[in-house]
mmCIF file of N, CA and C in Angstrom:
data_model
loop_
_atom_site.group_PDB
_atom_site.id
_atom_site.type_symbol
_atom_site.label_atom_id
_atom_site.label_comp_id
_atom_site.label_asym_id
_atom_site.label_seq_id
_atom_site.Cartn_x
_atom_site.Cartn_y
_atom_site.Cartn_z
ATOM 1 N N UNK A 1 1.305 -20.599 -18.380
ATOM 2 C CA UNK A 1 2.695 -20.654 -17.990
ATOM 3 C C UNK A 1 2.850 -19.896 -16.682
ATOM 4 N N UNK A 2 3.760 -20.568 -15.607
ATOM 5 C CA UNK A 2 3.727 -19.933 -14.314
ATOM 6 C C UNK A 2 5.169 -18.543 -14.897
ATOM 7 N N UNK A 3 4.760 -18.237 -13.535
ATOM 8 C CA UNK A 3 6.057 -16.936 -13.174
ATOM 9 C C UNK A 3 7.234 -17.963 -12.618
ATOM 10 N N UNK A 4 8.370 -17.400 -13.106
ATOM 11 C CA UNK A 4 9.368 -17.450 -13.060
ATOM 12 C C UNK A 4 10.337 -16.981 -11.804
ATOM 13 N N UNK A 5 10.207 -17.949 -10.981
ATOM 14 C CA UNK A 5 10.907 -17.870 -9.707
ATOM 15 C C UNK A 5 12.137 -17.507 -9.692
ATOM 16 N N UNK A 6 12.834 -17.425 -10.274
ATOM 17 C CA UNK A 6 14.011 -17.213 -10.052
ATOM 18 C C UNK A 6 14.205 -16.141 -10.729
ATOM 19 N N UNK A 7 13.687 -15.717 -11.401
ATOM 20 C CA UNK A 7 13.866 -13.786 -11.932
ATOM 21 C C UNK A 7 13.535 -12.728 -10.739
ATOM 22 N N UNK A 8 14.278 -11.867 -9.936
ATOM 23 C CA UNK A 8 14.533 -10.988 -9.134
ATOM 24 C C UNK A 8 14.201 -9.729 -9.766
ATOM 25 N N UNK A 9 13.462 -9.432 -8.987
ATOM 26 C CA UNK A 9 12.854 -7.633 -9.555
ATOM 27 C C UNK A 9 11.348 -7.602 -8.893
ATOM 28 N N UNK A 10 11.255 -6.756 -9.497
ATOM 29 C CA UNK A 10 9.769 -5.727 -9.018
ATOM 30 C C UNK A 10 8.510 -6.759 -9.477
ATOM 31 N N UNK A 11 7.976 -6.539 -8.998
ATOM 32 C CA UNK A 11 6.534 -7.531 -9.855
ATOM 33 C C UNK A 11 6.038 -6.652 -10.498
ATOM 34 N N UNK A 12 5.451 -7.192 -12.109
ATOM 35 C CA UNK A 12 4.597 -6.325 -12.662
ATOM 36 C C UNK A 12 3.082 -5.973 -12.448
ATOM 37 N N UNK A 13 2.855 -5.601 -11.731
ATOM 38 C CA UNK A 13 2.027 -5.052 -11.106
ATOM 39 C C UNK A 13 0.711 -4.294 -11.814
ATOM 40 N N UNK A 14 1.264 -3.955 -13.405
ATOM 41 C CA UNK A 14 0.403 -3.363 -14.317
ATOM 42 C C UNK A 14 -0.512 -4.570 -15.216
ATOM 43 N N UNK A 15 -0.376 -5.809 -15.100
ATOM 44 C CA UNK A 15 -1.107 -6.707 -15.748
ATOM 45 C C UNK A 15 -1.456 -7.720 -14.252
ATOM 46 N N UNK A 16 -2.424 -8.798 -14.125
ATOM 47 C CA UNK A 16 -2.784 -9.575 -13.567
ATOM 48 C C UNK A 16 -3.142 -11.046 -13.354
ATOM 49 N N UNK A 17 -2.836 -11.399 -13.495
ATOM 50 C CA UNK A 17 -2.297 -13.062 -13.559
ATOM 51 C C UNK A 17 -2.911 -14.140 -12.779
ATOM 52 N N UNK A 18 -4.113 -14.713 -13.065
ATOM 53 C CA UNK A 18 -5.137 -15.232 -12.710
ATOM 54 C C UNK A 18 -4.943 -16.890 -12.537
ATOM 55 N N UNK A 19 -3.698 -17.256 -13.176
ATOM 56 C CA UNK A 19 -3.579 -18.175 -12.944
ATOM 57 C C UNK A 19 -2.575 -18.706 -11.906
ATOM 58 N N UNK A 20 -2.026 -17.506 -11.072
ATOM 59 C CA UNK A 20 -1.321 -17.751 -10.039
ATOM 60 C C UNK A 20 -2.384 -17.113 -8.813
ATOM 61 N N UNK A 21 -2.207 -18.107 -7.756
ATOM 62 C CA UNK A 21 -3.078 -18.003 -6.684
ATOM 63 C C UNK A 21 -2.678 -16.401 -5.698
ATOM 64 N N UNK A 22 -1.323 -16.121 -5.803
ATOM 65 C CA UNK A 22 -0.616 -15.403 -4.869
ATOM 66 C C UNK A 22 -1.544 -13.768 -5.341
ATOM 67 N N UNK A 23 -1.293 -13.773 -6.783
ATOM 68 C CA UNK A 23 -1.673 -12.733 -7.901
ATOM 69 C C UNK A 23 -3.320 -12.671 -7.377
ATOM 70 N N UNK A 24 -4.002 -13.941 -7.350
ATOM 71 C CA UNK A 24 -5.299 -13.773 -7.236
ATOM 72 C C UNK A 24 -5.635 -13.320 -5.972
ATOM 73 N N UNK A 25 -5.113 -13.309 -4.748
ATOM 74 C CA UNK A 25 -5.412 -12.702 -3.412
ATOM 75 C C UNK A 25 -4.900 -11.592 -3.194
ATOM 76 N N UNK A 26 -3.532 -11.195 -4.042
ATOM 77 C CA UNK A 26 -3.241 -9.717 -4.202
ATOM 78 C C UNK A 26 -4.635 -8.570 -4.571
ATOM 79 N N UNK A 27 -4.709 -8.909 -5.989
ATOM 80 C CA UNK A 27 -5.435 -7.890 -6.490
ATOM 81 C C UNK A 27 -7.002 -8.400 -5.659
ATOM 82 N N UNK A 28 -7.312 -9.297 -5.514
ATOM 83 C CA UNK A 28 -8.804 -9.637 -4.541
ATOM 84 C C UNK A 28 -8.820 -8.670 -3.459
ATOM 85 N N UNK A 29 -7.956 -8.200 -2.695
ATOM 86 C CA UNK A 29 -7.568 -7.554 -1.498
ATOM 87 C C UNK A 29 -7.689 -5.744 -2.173
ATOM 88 N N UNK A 30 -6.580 -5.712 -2.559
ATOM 89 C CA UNK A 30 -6.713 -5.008 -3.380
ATOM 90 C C UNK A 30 -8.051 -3.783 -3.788
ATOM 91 N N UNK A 31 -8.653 -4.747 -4.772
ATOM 92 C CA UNK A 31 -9.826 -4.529 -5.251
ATOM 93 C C UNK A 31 -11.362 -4.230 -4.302
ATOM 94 N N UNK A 32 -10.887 -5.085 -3.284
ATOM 95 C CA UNK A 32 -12.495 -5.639 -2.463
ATOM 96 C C UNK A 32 -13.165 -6.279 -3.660
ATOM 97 N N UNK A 33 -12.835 -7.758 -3.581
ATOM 98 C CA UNK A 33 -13.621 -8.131 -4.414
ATOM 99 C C UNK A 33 -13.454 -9.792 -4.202
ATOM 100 N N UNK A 34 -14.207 -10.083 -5.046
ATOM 101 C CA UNK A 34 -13.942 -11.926 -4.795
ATOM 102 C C UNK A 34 -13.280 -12.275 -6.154
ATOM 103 N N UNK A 35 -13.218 -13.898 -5.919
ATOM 104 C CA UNK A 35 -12.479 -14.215 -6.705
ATOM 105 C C UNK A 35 -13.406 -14.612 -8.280
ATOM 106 N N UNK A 36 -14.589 -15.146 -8.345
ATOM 107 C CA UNK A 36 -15.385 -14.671 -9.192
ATOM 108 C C UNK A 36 -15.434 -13.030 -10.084
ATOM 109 N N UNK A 37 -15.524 -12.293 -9.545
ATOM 110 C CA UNK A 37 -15.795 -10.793 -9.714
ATOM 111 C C UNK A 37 -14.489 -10.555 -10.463
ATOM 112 N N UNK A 38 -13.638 -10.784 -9.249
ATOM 113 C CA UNK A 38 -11.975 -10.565 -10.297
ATOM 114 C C UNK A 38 -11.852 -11.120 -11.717
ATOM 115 N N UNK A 39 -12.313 -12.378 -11.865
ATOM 116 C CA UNK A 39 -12.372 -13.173 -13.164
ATOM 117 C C UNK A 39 -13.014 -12.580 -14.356
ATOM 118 N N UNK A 40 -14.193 -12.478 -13.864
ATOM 119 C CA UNK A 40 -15.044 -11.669 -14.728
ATOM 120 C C UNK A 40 -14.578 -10.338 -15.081
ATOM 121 N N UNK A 41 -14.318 -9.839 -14.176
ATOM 122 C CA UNK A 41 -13.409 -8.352 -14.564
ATOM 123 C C UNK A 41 -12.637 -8.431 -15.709
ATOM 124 N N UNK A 42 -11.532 -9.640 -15.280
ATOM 125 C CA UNK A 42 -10.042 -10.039 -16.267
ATOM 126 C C UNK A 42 -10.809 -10.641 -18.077
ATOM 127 N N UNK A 43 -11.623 -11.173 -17.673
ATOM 128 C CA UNK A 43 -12.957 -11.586 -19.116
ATOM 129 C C UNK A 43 -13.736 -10.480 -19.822
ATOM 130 N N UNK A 44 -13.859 -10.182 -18.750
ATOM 131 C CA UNK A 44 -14.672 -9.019 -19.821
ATOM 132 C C UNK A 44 -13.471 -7.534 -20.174
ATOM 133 N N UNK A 45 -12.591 -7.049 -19.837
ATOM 134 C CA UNK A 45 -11.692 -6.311 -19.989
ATOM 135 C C UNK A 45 -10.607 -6.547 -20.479
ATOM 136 N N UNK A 46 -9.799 -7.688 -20.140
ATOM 137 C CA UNK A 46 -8.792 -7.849 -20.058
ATOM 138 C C UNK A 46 -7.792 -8.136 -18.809
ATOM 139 N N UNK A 47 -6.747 -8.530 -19.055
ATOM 140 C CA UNK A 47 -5.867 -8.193 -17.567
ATOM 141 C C UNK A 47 -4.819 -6.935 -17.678
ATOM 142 N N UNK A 48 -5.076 -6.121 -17.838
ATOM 143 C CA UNK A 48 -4.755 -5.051 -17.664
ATOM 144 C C UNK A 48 -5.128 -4.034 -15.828
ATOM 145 N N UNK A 49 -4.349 -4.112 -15.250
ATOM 146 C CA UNK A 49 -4.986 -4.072 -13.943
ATOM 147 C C UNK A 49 -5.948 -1.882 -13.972
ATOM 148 N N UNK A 50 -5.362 -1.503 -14.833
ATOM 149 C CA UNK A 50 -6.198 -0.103 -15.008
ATOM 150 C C UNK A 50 -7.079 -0.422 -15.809
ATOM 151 N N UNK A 51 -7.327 -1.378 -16.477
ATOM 152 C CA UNK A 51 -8.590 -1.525 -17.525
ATOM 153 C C UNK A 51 -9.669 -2.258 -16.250
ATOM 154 N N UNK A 52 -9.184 -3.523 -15.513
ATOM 155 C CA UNK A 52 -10.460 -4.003 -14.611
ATOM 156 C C UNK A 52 -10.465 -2.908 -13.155
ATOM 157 N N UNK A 53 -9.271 -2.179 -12.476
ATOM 158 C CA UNK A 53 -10.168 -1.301 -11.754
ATOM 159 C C UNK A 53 -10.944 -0.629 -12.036
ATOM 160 N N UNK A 54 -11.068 -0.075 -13.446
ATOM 161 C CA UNK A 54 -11.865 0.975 -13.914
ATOM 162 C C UNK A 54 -13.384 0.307 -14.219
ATOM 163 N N UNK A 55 -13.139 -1.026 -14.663
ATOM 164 C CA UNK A 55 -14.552 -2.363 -15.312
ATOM 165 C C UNK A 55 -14.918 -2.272 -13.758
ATOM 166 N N UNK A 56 -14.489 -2.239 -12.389
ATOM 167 C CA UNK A 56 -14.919 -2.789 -11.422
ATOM 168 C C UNK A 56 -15.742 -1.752 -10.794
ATOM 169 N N UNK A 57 -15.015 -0.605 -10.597
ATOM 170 C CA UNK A 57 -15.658 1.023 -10.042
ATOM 171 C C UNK A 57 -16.956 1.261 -10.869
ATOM 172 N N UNK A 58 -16.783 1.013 -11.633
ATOM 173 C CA UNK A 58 -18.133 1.294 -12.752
ATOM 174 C C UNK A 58 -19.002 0.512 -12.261
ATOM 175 N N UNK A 59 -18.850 -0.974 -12.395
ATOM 176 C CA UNK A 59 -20.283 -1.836 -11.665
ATOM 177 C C UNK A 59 -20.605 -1.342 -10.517
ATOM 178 N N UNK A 60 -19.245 -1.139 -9.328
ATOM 179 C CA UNK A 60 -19.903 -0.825 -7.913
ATOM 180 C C UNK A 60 -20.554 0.884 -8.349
ATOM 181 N N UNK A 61 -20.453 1.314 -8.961
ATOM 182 C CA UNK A 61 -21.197 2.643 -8.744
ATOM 183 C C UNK A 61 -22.785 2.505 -9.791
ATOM 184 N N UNK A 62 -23.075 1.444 -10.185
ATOM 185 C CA UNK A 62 -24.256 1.006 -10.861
ATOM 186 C C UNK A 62 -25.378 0.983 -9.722
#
């Protein structure tokens, strides 16, 4: 299900939303990361955006 254009406010910013493209170049940027990597992050963690920065820092410091 997409986001809802016409609801005015803040973006939630604490979850991540993979199936919108805008969401996927946010946190890609974001992150330093690709769009693969991001996925896998959101798969193996969750979309919780403090659960995959934390899944992501961990690999890059492997």
């Amino acid at each position: 299900m997409s986001d809802n254009k016409n609801k005015k406010g803040e973006p939630d910013r604490s979850m991540i939303n993979t199936s919108e493209p805008y969401e996927m170049q946010y946190w890609r940027e974001k992150f330093g990361v690709s769009s693969q990597q991001l996925t896998g992050a959101v798969r193996a963690v969750g979309n919780k955006a403090e659960a995959v920065s934390k899944y992501l820092k961990d690999k890059k410091s492997k």
